[in-house]
PDB file of C-alpha atoms in Angstrom:
ATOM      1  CA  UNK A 910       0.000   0.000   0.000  1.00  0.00           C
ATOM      2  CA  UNK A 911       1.204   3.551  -0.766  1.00  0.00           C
ATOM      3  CA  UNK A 912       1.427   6.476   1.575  1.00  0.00           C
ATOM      4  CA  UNK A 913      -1.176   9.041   1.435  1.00  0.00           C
ATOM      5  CA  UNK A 914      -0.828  12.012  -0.715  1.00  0.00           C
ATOM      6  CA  UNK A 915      -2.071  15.493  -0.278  1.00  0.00           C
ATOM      7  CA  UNK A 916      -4.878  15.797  -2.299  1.00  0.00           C
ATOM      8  CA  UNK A 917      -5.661  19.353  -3.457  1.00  0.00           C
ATOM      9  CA  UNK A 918      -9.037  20.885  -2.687  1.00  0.00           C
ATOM     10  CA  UNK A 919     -11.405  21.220  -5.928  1.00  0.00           C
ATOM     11  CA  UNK A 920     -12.320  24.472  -7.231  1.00  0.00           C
ATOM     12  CA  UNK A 921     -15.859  24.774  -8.077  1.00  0.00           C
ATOM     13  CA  UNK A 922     -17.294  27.264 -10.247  1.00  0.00           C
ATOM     14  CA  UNK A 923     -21.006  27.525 -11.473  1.00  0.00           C
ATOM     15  CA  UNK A 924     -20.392  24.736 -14.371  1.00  0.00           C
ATOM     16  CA  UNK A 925     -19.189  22.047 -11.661  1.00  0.00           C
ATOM     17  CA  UNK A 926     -20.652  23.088  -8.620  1.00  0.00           C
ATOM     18  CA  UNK A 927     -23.261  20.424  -8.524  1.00  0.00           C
ATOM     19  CA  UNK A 928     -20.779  17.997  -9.427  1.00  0.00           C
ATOM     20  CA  UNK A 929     -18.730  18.772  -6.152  1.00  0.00           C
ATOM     21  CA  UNK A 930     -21.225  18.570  -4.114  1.00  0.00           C
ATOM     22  CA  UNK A 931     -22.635  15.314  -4.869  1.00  0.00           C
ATOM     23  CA  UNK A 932     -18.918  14.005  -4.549  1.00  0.00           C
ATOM     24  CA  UNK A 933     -19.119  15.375  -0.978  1.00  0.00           C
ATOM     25  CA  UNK A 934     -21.927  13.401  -0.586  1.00  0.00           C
ATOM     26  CA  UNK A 935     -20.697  10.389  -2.276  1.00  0.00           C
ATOM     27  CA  UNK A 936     -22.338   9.967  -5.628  1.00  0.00           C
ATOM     28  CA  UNK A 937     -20.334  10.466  -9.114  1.00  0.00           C
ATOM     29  CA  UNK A 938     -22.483  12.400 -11.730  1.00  0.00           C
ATOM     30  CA  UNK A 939     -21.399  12.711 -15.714  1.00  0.00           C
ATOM     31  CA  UNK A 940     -23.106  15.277 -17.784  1.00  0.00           C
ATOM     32  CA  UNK A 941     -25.489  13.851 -20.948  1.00  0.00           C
ATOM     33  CA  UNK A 942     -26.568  15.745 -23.454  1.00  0.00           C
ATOM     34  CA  UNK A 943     -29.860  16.195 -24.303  1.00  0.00           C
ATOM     35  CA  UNK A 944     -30.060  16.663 -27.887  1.00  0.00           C
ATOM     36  CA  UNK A 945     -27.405  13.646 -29.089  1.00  0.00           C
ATOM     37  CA  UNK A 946     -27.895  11.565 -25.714  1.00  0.00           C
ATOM     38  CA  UNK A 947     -24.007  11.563 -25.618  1.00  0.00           C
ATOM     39  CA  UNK A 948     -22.499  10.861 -22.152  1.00  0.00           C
ATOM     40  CA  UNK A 949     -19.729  13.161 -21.048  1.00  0.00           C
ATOM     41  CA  UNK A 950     -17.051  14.166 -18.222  1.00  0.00           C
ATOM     42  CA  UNK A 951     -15.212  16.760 -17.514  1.00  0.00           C
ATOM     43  CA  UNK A 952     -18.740  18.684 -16.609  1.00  0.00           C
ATOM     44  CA  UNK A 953     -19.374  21.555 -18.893  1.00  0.00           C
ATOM     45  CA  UNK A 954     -23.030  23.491 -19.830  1.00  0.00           C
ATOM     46  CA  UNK A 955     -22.821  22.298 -23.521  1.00  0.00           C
ATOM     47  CA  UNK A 956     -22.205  18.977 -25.246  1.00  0.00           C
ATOM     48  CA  UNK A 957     -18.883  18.690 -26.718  1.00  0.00           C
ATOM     49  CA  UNK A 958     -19.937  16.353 -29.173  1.00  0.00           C
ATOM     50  CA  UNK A 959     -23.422  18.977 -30.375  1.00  0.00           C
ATOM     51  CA  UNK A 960     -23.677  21.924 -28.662  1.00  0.00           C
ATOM     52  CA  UNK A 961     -26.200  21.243 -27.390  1.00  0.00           C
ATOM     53  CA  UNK A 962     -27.462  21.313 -23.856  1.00  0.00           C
ATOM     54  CA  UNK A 963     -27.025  18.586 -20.927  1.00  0.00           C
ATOM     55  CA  UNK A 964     -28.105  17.544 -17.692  1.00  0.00           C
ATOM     56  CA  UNK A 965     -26.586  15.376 -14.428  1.00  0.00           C
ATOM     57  CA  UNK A 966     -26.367  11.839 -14.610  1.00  0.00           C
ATOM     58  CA  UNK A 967     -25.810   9.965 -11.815  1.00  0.00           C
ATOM     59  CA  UNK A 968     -23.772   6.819 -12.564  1.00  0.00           C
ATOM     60  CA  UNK A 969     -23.037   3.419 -10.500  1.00  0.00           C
ATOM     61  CA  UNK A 970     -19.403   4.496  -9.802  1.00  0.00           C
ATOM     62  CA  UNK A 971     -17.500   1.756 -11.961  1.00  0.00           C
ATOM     63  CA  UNK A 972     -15.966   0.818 -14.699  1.00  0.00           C
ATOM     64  CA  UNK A 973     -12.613  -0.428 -16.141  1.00  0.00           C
ATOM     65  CA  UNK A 974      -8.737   1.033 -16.656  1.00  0.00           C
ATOM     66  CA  UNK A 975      -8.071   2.267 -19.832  1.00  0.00           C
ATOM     67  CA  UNK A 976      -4.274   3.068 -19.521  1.00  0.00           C
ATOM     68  CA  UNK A 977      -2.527   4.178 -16.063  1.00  0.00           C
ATOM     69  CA  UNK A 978       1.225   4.815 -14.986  1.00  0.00           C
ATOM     70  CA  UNK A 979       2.607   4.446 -11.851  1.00  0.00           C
ATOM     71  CA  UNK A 980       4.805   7.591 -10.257  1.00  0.00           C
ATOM     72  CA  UNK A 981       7.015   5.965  -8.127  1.00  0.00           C
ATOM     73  CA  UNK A 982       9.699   8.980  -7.737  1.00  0.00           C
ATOM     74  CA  UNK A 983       6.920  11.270  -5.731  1.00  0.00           C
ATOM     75  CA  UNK A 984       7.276  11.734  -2.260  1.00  0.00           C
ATOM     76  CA  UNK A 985       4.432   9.467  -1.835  1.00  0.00           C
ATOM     77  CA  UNK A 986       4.232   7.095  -4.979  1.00  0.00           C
ATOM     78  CA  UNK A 987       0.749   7.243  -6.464  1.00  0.00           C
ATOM     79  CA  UNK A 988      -1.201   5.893  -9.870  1.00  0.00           C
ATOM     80  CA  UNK A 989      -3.090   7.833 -12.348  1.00  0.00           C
ATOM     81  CA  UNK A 990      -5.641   6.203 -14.873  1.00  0.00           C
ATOM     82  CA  UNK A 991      -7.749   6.891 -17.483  1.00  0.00           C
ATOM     83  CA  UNK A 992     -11.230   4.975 -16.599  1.00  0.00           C
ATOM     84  CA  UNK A 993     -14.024   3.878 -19.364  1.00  0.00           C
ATOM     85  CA  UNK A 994     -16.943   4.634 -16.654  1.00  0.00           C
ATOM     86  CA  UNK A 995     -20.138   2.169 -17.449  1.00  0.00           C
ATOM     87  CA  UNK A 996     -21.608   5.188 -17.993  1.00  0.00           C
ATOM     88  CA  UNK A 997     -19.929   5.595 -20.883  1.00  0.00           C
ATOM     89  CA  UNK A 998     -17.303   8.820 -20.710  1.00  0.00           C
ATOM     90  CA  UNK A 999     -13.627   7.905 -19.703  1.00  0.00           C
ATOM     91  CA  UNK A1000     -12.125  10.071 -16.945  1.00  0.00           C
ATOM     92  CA  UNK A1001      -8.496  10.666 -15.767  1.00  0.00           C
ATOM     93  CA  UNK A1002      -8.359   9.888 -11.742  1.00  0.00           C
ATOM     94  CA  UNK A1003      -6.011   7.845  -9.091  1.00  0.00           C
ATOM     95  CA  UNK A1004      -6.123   4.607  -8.817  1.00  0.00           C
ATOM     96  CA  UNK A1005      -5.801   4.253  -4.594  1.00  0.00           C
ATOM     97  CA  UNK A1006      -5.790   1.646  -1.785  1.00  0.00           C
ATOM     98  CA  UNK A1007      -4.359  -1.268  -3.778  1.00  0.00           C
ATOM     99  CA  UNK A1008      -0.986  -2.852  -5.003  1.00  0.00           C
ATOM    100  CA  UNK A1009      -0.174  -0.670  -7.791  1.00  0.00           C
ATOM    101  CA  UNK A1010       2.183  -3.638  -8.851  1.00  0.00           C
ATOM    102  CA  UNK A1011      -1.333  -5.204  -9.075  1.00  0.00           C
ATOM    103  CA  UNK A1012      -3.182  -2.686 -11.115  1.00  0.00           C
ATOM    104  CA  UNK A1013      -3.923  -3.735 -14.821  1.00  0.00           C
ATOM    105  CA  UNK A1014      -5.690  -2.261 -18.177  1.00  0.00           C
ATOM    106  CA  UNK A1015      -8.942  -3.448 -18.242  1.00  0.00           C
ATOM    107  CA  UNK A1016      -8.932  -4.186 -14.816  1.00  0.00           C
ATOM    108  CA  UNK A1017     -12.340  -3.565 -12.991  1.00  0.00           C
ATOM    109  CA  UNK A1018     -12.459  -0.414 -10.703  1.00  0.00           C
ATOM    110  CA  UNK A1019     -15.109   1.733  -8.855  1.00  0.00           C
ATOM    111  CA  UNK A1020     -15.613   4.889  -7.059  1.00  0.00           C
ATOM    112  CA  UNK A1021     -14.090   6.037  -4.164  1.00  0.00           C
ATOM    113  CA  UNK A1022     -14.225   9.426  -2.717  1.00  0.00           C
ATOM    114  CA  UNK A1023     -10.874  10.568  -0.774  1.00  0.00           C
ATOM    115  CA  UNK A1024     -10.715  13.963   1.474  1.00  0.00           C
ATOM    116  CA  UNK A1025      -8.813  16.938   0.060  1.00  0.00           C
ATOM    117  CA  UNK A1026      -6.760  19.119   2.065  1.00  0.00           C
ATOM    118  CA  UNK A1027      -9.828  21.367   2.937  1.00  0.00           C
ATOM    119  CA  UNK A1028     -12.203  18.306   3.873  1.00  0.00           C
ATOM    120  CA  UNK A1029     -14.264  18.166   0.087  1.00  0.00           C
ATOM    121  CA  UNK A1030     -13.991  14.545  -1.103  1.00  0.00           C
ATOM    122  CA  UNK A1031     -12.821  14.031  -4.613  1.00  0.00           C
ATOM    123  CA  UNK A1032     -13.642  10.837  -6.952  1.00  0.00           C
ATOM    124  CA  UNK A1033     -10.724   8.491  -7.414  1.00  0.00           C
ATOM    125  CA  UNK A1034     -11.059   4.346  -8.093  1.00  0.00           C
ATOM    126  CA  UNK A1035      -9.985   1.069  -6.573  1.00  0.00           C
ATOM    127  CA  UNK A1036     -10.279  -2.090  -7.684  1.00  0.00           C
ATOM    128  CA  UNK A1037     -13.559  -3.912  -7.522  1.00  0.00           C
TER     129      UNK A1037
END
């Protein structure tokens, strides 16, 4: 198991402030559009696919590595991955609370939400 990293705080603004708060209460939301139906993350007000305009999903949390790389020569080693969500978008997180001599592409992962430095909890994945 690695040492814990400081994780910095999130900055919210009015595009992702919903988003942040329903990771402080546990629950990962993607945006969808509503014209093309296409699933997307990071949160923005317009589809990048149309243009047109989306609303919160809420998804079940999991889904599989992508690609990921291990940073051994931090302080604190740590993993980042790019994870295909079920819900369809992939997102780039951390990969925490495992062997990272263990982790795997299409390995299966799911949510978990880890404190920052000023107590919001932001989305990263272990394995399922």
């Amino acid at each position: 198991m690695a040492t814990k990293r400081n994780i910095l705080a999130p900055v919210a603004n009015v595009e992702t402030q919903a988003y942040w708060d329903a990771a402080d209460a546990g629950r990962l939301l993607v945006k969808k559009c509503l014209a093309c139906g296409e699933p997307h993350f990071y949160p923005r007000a317009l589809c990048p696919f149309c243009f047109g305009e989306t609303e919160w999903q809420e998804t079940n949390g999991e889904g599989e590595i992508y690609s990921f790389s291990v940073m051994r020569r931090a302080e604190a080693p740590y993993a980042i991955a790019f994870v295909k969500l079920d819900a369809g978008p992939t997102m780039m997180s951390n990969i925490v609370d495992c062997d990272f001599d263990r982790i795997a592409i299409g390995q299966r992962v799911k949510v978990v939400f880890q404190p920052s430095n000023n107590g919001h909890k932001v989305p990263m994945f272990t394995p399922v």
